[in-house]
């Protein structure tokens, strides 16, 4: 009884200690700052090898791209080995696990494994990685005189019109608020706006924003974005400054159904028009052939010593009395007898009696 009482007395103090020991072993599903997390099975590997990339804290059922990039990806996806990238889909808890082949990026190291979402809300995470045997080089210096950072979530303003439904280029305006973290003001910054489709590298276009961003201040940047004619699908709009990608914004473009409707109507109208033209030609040629056939039949009748059959006589014979042949009410002659060759009504048609018959 004394031992049982001692165990009951010590139990409340032992249970919190056991819970404290088990708590560090639990793997957090989301990072402390709310950003997605990427982890690598190895920090260094050579070309031709592979490593396992795992992550958690991502959006459930999200499509991700995994790339090995050089120069810490400050030049965007142009510094990544895009041809050897891989795609992964997160599970219902926002976690994933994928093998990634080790490839040499087009830019020297320091390198990172860059993981980013393809569709939906933009999210990205980098993990440091070293490609064994790949050249190393210091990062390019900042020659812009200021450091700009994105302070708010970017958005694409605008909507598609009727012409876009028929294949006209889709246009939007990229709106983003940036802040100057450098010690000097930034005057007339030159931005690079890129658009990419799927896993392809973006196509960049330089656009200069007119204005000055003082040191420690912020400003709202608005830059036009335009896609080629007939473009549709999932696109990614990127904004870069000073050789560094500031932000990426997905853009879903609808299919130009007006173009498809036009082709369907074209495939229906052209065969119908050809058919109508062909029938009109047939109707023009058919009476000529009928007249030629009638004249040919009349010529053959004259050669045989018979007068040609005319449409009037046929109609007369057809429209005569309905009393039957040989009746007094019949007004027209039979078509195969002419007035000269018809048998006389006075000629007896009785057969002569044979000799010796009564």
mmCIF file of N, CA and C in Angstrom, residues 112-166:
data_model
loop_
_atom_site.group_PDB
_atom_site.id
_atom_site.type_symbol
_atom_site.label_atom_id
_atom_site.label_comp_id
_atom_site.label_asym_id
_atom_site.label_seq_id
_atom_site.Cartn_x
_atom_site.Cartn_y
_atom_site.Cartn_z
ATOM 1 N N UNK A 112 21.489 26.349 -55.722
ATOM 2 C CA UNK A 112 20.344 26.044 -54.865
ATOM 3 C C UNK A 112 19.416 25.085 -55.603
ATOM 4 N N UNK A 113 18.619 24.374 -54.830
ATOM 5 C CA UNK A 113 17.506 23.595 -55.375
ATOM 6 C C UNK A 113 16.255 24.449 -55.188
ATOM 7 N N UNK A 114 15.705 24.873 -56.310
ATOM 8 C CA UNK A 114 14.565 25.800 -56.297
ATOM 9 C C UNK A 114 13.281 25.016 -56.512
ATOM 10 N N UNK A 115 12.333 25.181 -55.595
ATOM 11 C CA UNK A 115 11.016 24.540 -55.678
ATOM 12 C C UNK A 115 9.982 25.650 -55.693
ATOM 13 N N UNK A 116 9.084 25.606 -56.686
ATOM 14 C CA UNK A 116 8.066 26.653 -56.832
ATOM 15 C C UNK A 116 6.776 26.027 -57.342
ATOM 16 N N UNK A 117 5.662 26.689 -57.036
ATOM 17 C CA UNK A 117 4.361 26.237 -57.523
ATOM 18 C C UNK A 117 4.191 26.617 -58.991
ATOM 19 N N UNK A 118 3.416 25.822 -59.707
ATOM 20 C CA UNK A 118 3.159 26.068 -61.125
ATOM 21 C C UNK A 118 1.844 26.806 -61.313
ATOM 22 N N UNK A 119 0.819 26.401 -60.601
ATOM 23 C CA UNK A 119 -0.500 27.030 -60.721
ATOM 24 C C UNK A 119 -0.951 27.497 -59.345
ATOM 25 N N UNK A 120 -1.937 28.368 -59.341
ATOM 26 C CA UNK A 120 -2.471 28.859 -58.085
ATOM 27 C C UNK A 120 -1.622 29.968 -57.489
ATOM 28 N N UNK A 121 -1.759 30.149 -56.181
ATOM 29 C CA UNK A 121 -0.999 31.190 -55.482
ATOM 30 C C UNK A 121 0.494 30.892 -55.561
ATOM 31 N N UNK A 122 1.283 31.944 -55.800
ATOM 32 C CA UNK A 122 2.720 31.772 -55.957
ATOM 33 C C UNK A 122 3.375 31.462 -54.615
ATOM 34 N N UNK A 123 4.255 30.459 -54.625
ATOM 35 C CA UNK A 123 5.026 30.083 -53.445
ATOM 36 C C UNK A 123 6.312 29.436 -53.924
ATOM 37 N N UNK A 124 7.402 29.690 -53.224
ATOM 38 C CA UNK A 124 8.707 29.157 -53.624
ATOM 39 C C UNK A 124 9.583 29.005 -52.396
ATOM 40 N N UNK A 125 10.554 28.111 -52.512
ATOM 41 C CA UNK A 125 11.521 27.878 -51.443
ATOM 42 C C UNK A 125 12.807 27.363 -52.073
ATOM 43 N N UNK A 126 13.942 27.724 -51.474
ATOM 44 C CA UNK A 126 15.265 27.323 -51.961
ATOM 45 C C UNK A 126 16.012 26.599 -50.853
ATOM 46 N N UNK A 127 16.823 25.652 -51.284
ATOM 47 C CA UNK A 127 17.694 24.917 -50.362
ATOM 48 C C UNK A 127 19.104 24.925 -50.923
ATOM 49 N N UNK A 128 20.132 25.321 -50.142
ATOM 50 C CA UNK A 128 21.512 25.359 -50.664
ATOM 51 C C UNK A 128 21.988 23.970 -51.070
ATOM 52 N N UNK A 129 22.708 23.924 -52.200
ATOM 53 C CA UNK A 129 23.216 22.651 -52.732
ATOM 54 C C UNK A 129 24.488 22.924 -53.519
ATOM 55 N N UNK A 130 25.415 21.981 -53.487
ATOM 56 C CA UNK A 130 26.688 22.114 -54.184
ATOM 57 C C UNK A 130 26.797 21.019 -55.230
ATOM 58 N N UNK A 131 27.035 21.413 -56.486
ATOM 59 C CA UNK A 131 27.259 20.468 -57.575
ATOM 60 C C UNK A 131 28.758 20.222 -57.659
ATOM 61 N N UNK A 132 29.173 19.015 -57.311
ATOM 62 C CA UNK A 132 30.602 18.702 -57.277
ATOM 63 C C UNK A 132 31.194 18.813 -58.680
ATOM 64 N N UNK A 133 32.343 19.516 -58.774
ATOM 65 C CA UNK A 133 33.018 19.689 -60.052
ATOM 66 C C UNK A 133 32.509 20.858 -60.861
ATOM 67 N N UNK A 134 31.446 21.525 -60.433
ATOM 68 C CA UNK A 134 30.919 22.677 -61.164
ATOM 69 C C UNK A 134 31.672 23.936 -60.738
ATOM 70 N N UNK A 135 31.925 24.870 -61.657
ATOM 71 C CA UNK A 135 32.693 26.078 -61.300
ATOM 72 C C UNK A 135 31.995 26.894 -60.218
ATOM 73 N N UNK A 136 32.796 27.561 -59.431
ATOM 74 C CA UNK A 136 32.322 28.470 -58.390
ATOM 75 C C UNK A 136 32.726 29.896 -58.766
ATOM 76 N N UNK A 137 31.861 30.848 -58.486
ATOM 77 C CA UNK A 137 32.138 32.251 -58.800
ATOM 78 C C UNK A 137 31.372 33.118 -57.823
ATOM 79 N N UNK A 138 31.925 34.281 -57.476
ATOM 80 C CA UNK A 138 31.187 35.176 -56.559
ATOM 81 C C UNK A 138 29.949 35.734 -57.245
ATOM 82 N N UNK A 139 28.997 36.107 -56.443
ATOM 83 C CA UNK A 139 27.767 36.668 -56.977
ATOM 84 C C UNK A 139 28.036 38.012 -57.631
ATOM 85 N N UNK A 140 27.329 38.348 -58.697
ATOM 86 C CA UNK A 140 27.563 39.643 -59.355
ATOM 87 C C UNK A 140 27.235 40.791 -58.421
ATOM 88 N N UNK A 141 28.027 41.856 -58.458
ATOM 89 C CA UNK A 141 27.776 42.999 -57.565
ATOM 90 C C UNK A 141 26.501 43.734 -57.947
ATOM 91 N N UNK A 142 25.937 44.394 -56.964
ATOM 92 C CA UNK A 142 24.722 45.190 -57.184
ATOM 93 C C UNK A 142 25.131 46.553 -57.725
ATOM 94 N N UNK A 143 24.842 46.773 -59.011
ATOM 95 C CA UNK A 143 25.222 48.020 -59.664
ATOM 96 C C UNK A 143 24.055 48.973 -59.849
ATOM 97 N N UNK A 144 22.942 48.667 -59.248
ATOM 98 C CA UNK A 144 21.765 49.513 -59.435
ATOM 99 C C UNK A 144 21.750 50.711 -58.500
ATOM 100 N N UNK A 145 22.563 50.712 -57.455
ATOM 101 C CA UNK A 145 22.574 51.819 -56.506
ATOM 102 C C UNK A 145 21.488 51.747 -55.461
ATOM 103 N N UNK A 146 20.650 50.713 -55.493
ATOM 104 C CA UNK A 146 19.586 50.559 -54.518
ATOM 105 C C UNK A 146 19.113 49.118 -54.507
ATOM 106 N N UNK A 147 18.439 48.747 -53.447
ATOM 107 C CA UNK A 147 17.920 47.393 -53.310
ATOM 108 C C UNK A 147 16.408 47.471 -53.163
ATOM 109 N N UNK A 148 15.726 46.870 -54.136
ATOM 110 C CA UNK A 148 14.268 46.878 -54.124
ATOM 111 C C UNK A 148 13.755 45.525 -53.664
ATOM 112 N N UNK A 149 12.705 45.556 -52.891
ATOM 113 C CA UNK A 149 12.067 44.337 -52.396
ATOM 114 C C UNK A 149 10.562 44.495 -52.528
ATOM 115 N N UNK A 150 9.899 43.391 -52.782
ATOM 116 C CA UNK A 150 8.445 43.393 -52.925
ATOM 117 C C UNK A 150 7.818 43.379 -51.544
ATOM 118 N N UNK A 151 6.886 44.287 -51.309
ATOM 119 C CA UNK A 151 6.247 44.417 -50.000
ATOM 120 C C UNK A 151 4.849 43.836 -49.962
ATOM 121 N N UNK A 152 4.162 43.751 -51.088
ATOM 122 C CA UNK A 152 2.793 43.239 -51.123
ATOM 123 C C UNK A 152 2.671 42.166 -52.204
ATOM 124 N N UNK A 153 1.613 41.415 -52.108
ATOM 125 C CA UNK A 153 1.335 40.380 -53.101
ATOM 126 C C UNK A 153 0.990 41.028 -54.446
ATOM 127 N N UNK A 154 1.644 40.633 -55.540
ATOM 128 C CA UNK A 154 1.342 41.253 -56.845
ATOM 129 C C UNK A 154 -0.024 40.803 -57.354
ATOM 130 N N UNK A 155 -0.546 41.576 -58.271
ATOM 131 C CA UNK A 155 -1.827 41.226 -58.901
ATOM 132 C C UNK A 155 -1.814 41.706 -60.346
ATOM 133 N N UNK A 156 -2.602 41.017 -61.152
ATOM 134 C CA UNK A 156 -2.749 41.352 -62.563
ATOM 135 C C UNK A 156 -4.108 42.008 -62.757
ATOM 136 N N UNK A 157 -4.085 43.289 -63.064
ATOM 137 C CA UNK A 157 -5.325 44.048 -63.232
ATOM 138 C C UNK A 157 -5.742 44.036 -64.689
ATOM 139 N N UNK A 158 -7.045 44.052 -64.913
ATOM 140 C CA UNK A 158 -7.569 44.057 -66.274
ATOM 141 C C UNK A 158 -8.412 42.831 -66.545
ATOM 142 N N UNK A 159 -9.045 42.813 -67.696
ATOM 143 C CA UNK A 159 -9.899 41.694 -68.097
ATOM 144 C C UNK A 159 -9.815 41.532 -69.610
ATOM 145 N N UNK A 160 -10.264 40.373 -70.081
ATOM 146 C CA UNK A 160 -10.243 40.066 -71.505
ATOM 147 C C UNK A 160 -11.515 40.576 -72.162
ATOM 148 N N UNK A 161 -11.381 41.091 -73.381
ATOM 149 C CA UNK A 161 -12.519 41.589 -74.128
ATOM 150 C C UNK A 161 -12.993 40.599 -75.179
ATOM 151 N N UNK A 162 -13.876 41.075 -76.040
ATOM 152 C CA UNK A 162 -14.435 40.226 -77.088
ATOM 153 C C UNK A 162 -13.376 39.827 -78.109
ATOM 154 N N UNK A 163 -12.443 40.731 -78.408
ATOM 155 C CA UNK A 163 -11.407 40.405 -79.386
ATOM 156 C C UNK A 163 -10.485 39.303 -78.870
ATOM 157 N N UNK A 164 -10.247 39.269 -77.563
ATOM 158 C CA UNK A 164 -9.427 38.204 -76.991
ATOM 159 C C UNK A 164 -10.107 36.859 -77.172
ATOM 160 N N UNK A 165 -11.440 36.842 -77.138
ATOM 161 C CA UNK A 165 -12.183 35.603 -77.354
ATOM 162 C C UNK A 165 -11.995 35.084 -78.774
ATOM 163 N N UNK A 166 -11.609 35.970 -79.693
ATOM 164 C CA UNK A 166 -11.357 35.577 -81.076
ATOM 165 C C UNK A 166 -9.860 35.533 -81.388
#
